[in-house]
Amino acid sequence: MKPFLLLASRAEDVAAEEEYQAYLRFGGLAPEQLQRIRMEAAPLPPLELSDYSGVIVGGSPFTSSDPPEHKSPVQERVEKELAELLDRIVGADFPFLGACYGVGTLGLHQGAMIDRTYGEGLGGVTIKLTAEGIQDPLLQGLPERFVAFTGHKEACTILPGHAVLLASSAACPVQMFRIKRNLYATQFHPELDAAGLVTRIDTYRDAGYFPLDAAEQLMADARKITATEPMKILANFVRRYSGPQ
């Protein structure tokens, strides 16, 4: 099989490595089957989509809907490079899965309204599949309701008409959507278990996701939650797109 490509943008090494290992583990991939590019570290090199089985965009500390004057030069570069790559990915309907930051990237690229109306704190939420989600092959084997971990400042307020809503939650109406046949974005984290969330809380305790004095309680709460269903999305993505297209 051709490798999958993980486009990451976490500058913090501990969180970046934990994220990569989670995609390997839950995707059932060996390191040589998942090439990682840390976009925050250097400009994106030339890429040929035909070299890969699919593209995954991991979560990010970047907030796409922030005003331009609040964005660092690195964020501006990453967003520009992702938008240009998405031109090609969407045009080819090339297998794509964006986790959390996927909503802010694929969503904006496709004309969604992304703002801070439906941000969620770091913790477990109940995700509910739509009728279309129940039928979607990437959600095969998942129950209609399941627990997933979230933590995001922005979310999708209005989906474009050509998008298919696949999942929602009580506090965030767009938790997963599909564009065309092969382009997916989730607001929740399909790669995140309790241990991974604890790492994220500890890493980003001063990033504005929650009050500084709430970190220890959030980590304690995370350890009490079991999330096992969202990872099936990664396994389904790898299984669906690792063969001939």
Short mmCIF file of C-alpha atoms in Angstrom, two decimals:
data_model
loop_
_atom_site.label_atom_id
_atom_site.label_comp_id
_atom_site.label_asym_id
_atom_site.label_seq_id
_atom_site.Cartn_x
_atom_site.Cartn_y
_atom_site.Cartn_z
CA MET A 1 0.00 0.00 0.00
CA LYS A 2 1.01 3.60 -0.47
CA PRO A 3 1.59 5.47 2.80
CA PHE A 4 -0.87 7.89 4.30
CA LEU A 5 0.24 11.47 4.97
CA LEU A 6 -0.27 13.16 8.33
CA LEU A 7 -0.04 16.95 8.23
CA ALA A 8 0.63 18.12 11.78
CA SER A 9 1.11 21.60 13.21
CA ARG A 10 1.77 21.17 16.94
CA ALA A 11 5.01 22.86 17.96
CA GLU A 12 5.10 21.08 21.33
CA ASP A 13 7.11 17.88 20.88
CA VAL A 14 5.35 15.83 23.56
CA ALA A 15 1.88 16.51 22.18
CA ALA A 16 3.07 16.14 18.58
CA GLU A 17 4.62 12.73 19.24
CA GLU A 18 1.60 11.51 21.22
CA GLU A 19 -0.64 12.53 18.33
CA TYR A 20 1.50 10.68 15.77
CA GLN A 21 1.62 7.53 17.88
CA ALA A 22 -2.17 7.64 18.30
CA TYR A 23 -2.72 7.75 14.54
CA LEU A 24 -0.36 4.82 14.11
CA ARG A 25 -2.02 2.79 16.86
CA PHE A 26 -5.66 3.42 16.06
CA GLY A 27 -5.15 3.39 12.31
CA GLY A 28 -3.33 0.06 12.52
CA LEU A 29 -0.37 1.57 10.69
CA ALA A 30 3.37 0.96 10.86
CA PRO A 31 5.63 4.04 10.87
CA GLU A 32 6.56 3.52 7.22
CA GLN A 33 2.84 3.60 6.38
CA LEU A 34 2.24 7.04 7.87
CA GLN A 35 4.51 9.85 6.75
CA ARG A 36 4.32 12.87 9.02
CA ILE A 37 5.11 16.44 8.04
CA ARG A 38 5.21 19.02 10.83
CA MET A 39 3.99 22.07 9.00
CA GLU A 40 4.81 24.47 11.83
CA ALA A 41 8.51 23.59 11.52
CA ALA A 42 9.14 24.41 7.86
CA PRO A 43 7.39 25.23 4.58
CA LEU A 44 5.45 22.38 3.02
CA PRO A 45 7.58 20.55 0.44
CA PRO A 46 6.22 19.74 -3.02
CA LEU A 47 3.70 16.90 -2.74
CA GLU A 48 2.26 14.50 -5.29
CA LEU A 49 -1.10 13.19 -4.12
CA SER A 50 -0.55 10.06 -6.21
CA ASP A 51 2.24 9.07 -3.81
CA TYR A 52 -0.25 8.60 -0.96
CA SER A 53 -3.33 6.58 -0.05
CA GLY A 54 -4.90 9.55 1.73
CA VAL A 55 -4.20 12.75 3.66
CA ILE A 56 -4.93 13.30 7.35
CA VAL A 57 -4.80 16.72 9.02
CA GLY A 58 -4.30 16.52 12.77
CA GLY A 59 -5.48 18.94 15.41
CA SER A 60 -3.79 22.29 15.84
CA PRO A 61 -3.36 25.15 18.29
CA PHE A 62 -4.22 27.48 15.39
CA THR A 63 -7.68 29.07 15.27
CA SER A 64 -8.65 29.63 11.64
CA SER A 65 -11.36 32.22 12.35
CA ASP A 66 -9.09 34.58 14.31
CA PRO A 67 -8.63 38.04 12.76
CA PRO A 68 -5.56 38.19 10.49
CA GLU A 69 -3.80 40.64 12.83
CA HIS A 70 -3.91 38.03 15.59
CA LYS A 71 -2.24 35.32 13.52
CA SER A 72 1.48 34.61 13.62
CA PRO A 73 3.53 34.42 10.40
CA VAL A 74 3.75 30.64 10.92
CA GLN A 75 -0.02 30.29 11.16
CA GLU A 76 -0.51 32.44 8.08
CA ARG A 77 1.94 30.28 6.13
CA VAL A 78 0.36 27.01 7.29
CA GLU A 79 -3.13 28.20 6.40
CA LYS A 80 -2.02 29.37 2.95
CA GLU A 81 -0.25 26.08 2.23
CA LEU A 82 -3.21 24.02 3.41
CA ALA A 83 -5.65 26.07 1.33
CA GLU A 84 -3.54 25.55 -1.78
CA LEU A 85 -3.25 21.83 -1.09
CA LEU A 86 -7.01 21.59 -0.49
CA ASP A 87 -7.58 23.11 -3.94
CA ARG A 88 -5.99 19.95 -5.34
CA ILE A 89 -7.47 17.53 -2.80
CA VAL A 90 -11.03 18.77 -3.27
CA GLY A 91 -10.64 19.00 -7.02
CA ALA A 92 -9.59 15.35 -7.16
CA ASP A 93 -11.96 14.21 -4.38
CA PHE A 94 -8.82 12.69 -2.89
CA PRO A 95 -9.24 10.81 0.43
CA PHE A 96 -8.99 13.36 3.23
CA LEU A 97 -9.71 13.26 6.95
CA GLY A 98 -9.30 16.39 9.02
CA ALA A 99 -9.55 16.00 12.80
CA CYS A 100 -10.72 19.14 14.66
CA TYR A 101 -8.53 21.49 12.60
CA GLY A 102 -10.12 19.79 9.62
CA VAL A 103 -13.32 21.74 10.28
CA GLY A 104 -11.42 25.03 10.28
CA THR A 105 -9.52 24.14 7.12
CA LEU A 106 -11.81 22.07 4.89
CA GLY A 107 -14.84 23.92 6.25
CA LEU A 108 -13.49 27.36 5.44
CA HIS A 109 -12.21 26.16 2.08
CA GLN A 110 -15.73 25.01 1.18
CA GLY A 111 -17.53 28.14 2.35
CA ALA A 112 -18.69 27.13 5.82
CA MET A 113 -19.14 29.76 8.51
CA ILE A 114 -16.49 29.09 11.15
CA ASP A 115 -16.57 31.13 14.36
CA ARG A 116 -16.50 30.79 18.15
CA THR A 117 -20.24 30.28 18.65
CA TYR A 118 -19.98 26.58 19.38
CA GLY A 119 -16.57 26.14 20.98
CA GLU A 120 -16.27 23.31 23.52
CA GLY A 121 -13.98 22.74 26.47
CA LEU A 122 -11.61 19.82 26.83
CA GLY A 123 -13.56 16.76 27.87
CA GLY A 124 -15.91 14.01 26.77
CA VAL A 125 -19.14 14.68 24.88
CA THR A 126 -21.87 12.48 23.44
CA ILE A 127 -21.85 12.44 19.64
CA LYS A 128 -25.03 11.53 17.73
CA LEU A 129 -24.93 10.33 14.15
CA THR A 130 -27.39 11.71 11.62
CA ALA A 131 -29.32 9.42 9.29
CA GLU A 132 -26.65 10.07 6.67
CA GLY A 133 -23.92 9.35 9.21
CA ILE A 134 -25.40 5.97 10.07
CA GLN A 135 -25.15 5.04 6.40
CA ASP A 136 -21.67 6.47 5.78
CA PRO A 137 -18.88 3.89 5.28
CA LEU A 138 -16.43 5.84 7.44
CA LEU A 139 -18.79 5.42 10.39
CA GLN A 140 -19.40 1.73 9.84
CA GLY A 141 -19.49 -0.20 13.12
CA LEU A 142 -20.09 2.85 15.32
CA PRO A 143 -23.27 3.12 17.40
CA GLU A 144 -25.71 5.94 16.78
CA ARG A 145 -24.46 7.61 19.99
CA PHE A 146 -20.93 7.44 21.34
CA VAL A 147 -18.52 9.38 23.55
CA ALA A 148 -15.65 11.34 22.02
CA PHE A 149 -13.18 13.91 23.30
CA THR A 150 -13.34 17.53 22.19
CA GLY A 151 -11.50 20.76 22.88
CA HIS A 152 -11.82 23.63 20.43
CA LYS A 153 -12.29 27.39 20.43
CA GLU A 154 -14.05 27.53 17.05
CA ALA A 155 -16.54 25.35 15.20
CA CYS A 156 -18.82 25.34 12.19
CA THR A 157 -21.95 27.48 12.60
CA ILE A 158 -23.32 27.07 9.06
CA LEU A 159 -22.40 24.28 6.63
CA PRO A 160 -22.43 24.97 2.89
CA GLY A 161 -25.34 23.40 1.04
CA HIS A 162 -23.22 20.78 -0.71
CA ALA A 163 -21.85 19.37 2.56
CA VAL A 164 -23.42 16.32 4.23
CA LEU A 165 -23.83 16.54 8.01
CA LEU A 166 -22.83 13.22 9.57
CA ALA A 167 -22.77 13.88 13.32
CA SER A 168 -23.77 16.47 15.93
CA SER A 169 -23.69 17.01 19.69
CA ALA A 170 -25.89 18.97 22.09
CA ALA A 171 -23.45 21.87 22.34
CA CYS A 172 -21.99 21.77 18.81
CA PRO A 173 -24.33 21.13 15.87
CA VAL A 174 -21.58 20.21 13.37
CA GLN A 175 -19.37 17.44 14.74
CA MET A 176 -18.64 15.71 11.43
CA PHE A 177 -19.38 16.35 7.77
CA ARG A 178 -18.50 15.06 4.32
CA ILE A 179 -17.75 16.89 1.09
CA LYS A 180 -18.19 14.98 -2.18
CA ARG A 181 -17.49 11.26 -1.62
CA ASN A 182 -14.09 11.12 0.07
CA LEU A 183 -13.52 14.36 2.01
CA TYR A 184 -14.24 14.26 5.75
CA ALA A 185 -13.82 16.55 8.74
CA THR A 186 -14.55 15.92 12.40
CA GLN A 187 -14.78 18.47 15.21
CA PHE A 188 -14.15 15.81 17.83
CA HIS A 189 -10.84 13.94 17.99
CA PRO A 190 -11.03 10.38 16.59
CA GLU A 191 -7.42 9.75 17.66
CA LEU A 192 -7.85 10.77 21.30
CA ASP A 193 -8.24 8.52 24.32
CA ALA A 194 -8.17 9.58 27.98
CA ALA A 195 -4.37 9.40 28.25
CA GLY A 196 -4.01 11.50 25.12
CA LEU A 197 -6.42 14.11 26.41
CA VAL A 198 -4.49 14.37 29.68
CA THR A 199 -1.35 15.08 27.65
CA ARG A 200 -3.17 17.80 25.68
CA ILE A 201 -4.57 19.44 28.84
CA ASP A 202 -1.14 19.50 30.43
CA THR A 203 0.51 20.79 27.25
CA TYR A 204 -2.01 23.54 26.52
CA ARG A 205 -2.88 24.62 30.05
CA ASP A 206 -1.91 28.22 29.27
CA ALA A 207 -3.36 28.37 25.74
CA GLY A 208 -6.74 29.80 26.67
CA TYR A 209 -8.87 26.66 26.33
CA PHE A 210 -9.73 26.72 30.06
CA PRO A 211 -8.87 28.71 33.22
CA LEU A 212 -5.33 28.12 34.45
CA ASP A 213 -6.51 26.70 37.77
CA ALA A 214 -8.80 24.14 36.08
CA ALA A 215 -6.11 21.92 34.55
CA GLU A 216 -5.75 19.41 37.38
CA GLN A 217 -9.51 18.88 37.69
CA LEU A 218 -9.89 18.52 33.93
CA MET A 219 -7.18 15.87 33.87
CA ALA A 220 -8.82 14.01 36.75
CA ASP A 221 -12.18 14.14 34.97
CA ALA A 222 -10.64 12.91 31.69
CA ARG A 223 -9.21 9.83 33.39
CA LYS A 224 -12.74 8.79 34.38
CA ILE A 225 -14.03 8.80 30.79
CA THR A 226 -13.72 5.93 28.34
CA ALA A 227 -13.83 6.73 24.63
CA THR A 228 -13.33 3.73 22.35
CA GLU A 229 -15.70 4.22 19.41
CA PRO A 230 -14.22 7.28 17.62
CA MET A 231 -10.99 5.39 16.84
CA LYS A 232 -12.97 3.12 14.50
CA ILE A 233 -13.16 6.07 12.12
CA LEU A 234 -9.39 5.97 11.68
CA ALA A 235 -9.40 2.21 11.13
CA ASN A 236 -12.24 2.60 8.60
CA PHE A 237 -10.40 5.40 6.78
CA VAL A 238 -7.24 3.32 6.48
CA ARG A 239 -9.13 0.19 5.44
CA ARG A 240 -11.26 2.02 2.89
CA TYR A 241 -8.45 3.88 1.16
CA SER A 242 -5.39 1.65 1.50
CA GLY A 243 -6.42 -0.42 -1.50
CA PRO A 244 -6.90 0.54 -5.18
CA GLN A 245 -9.15 3.58 -5.62
#
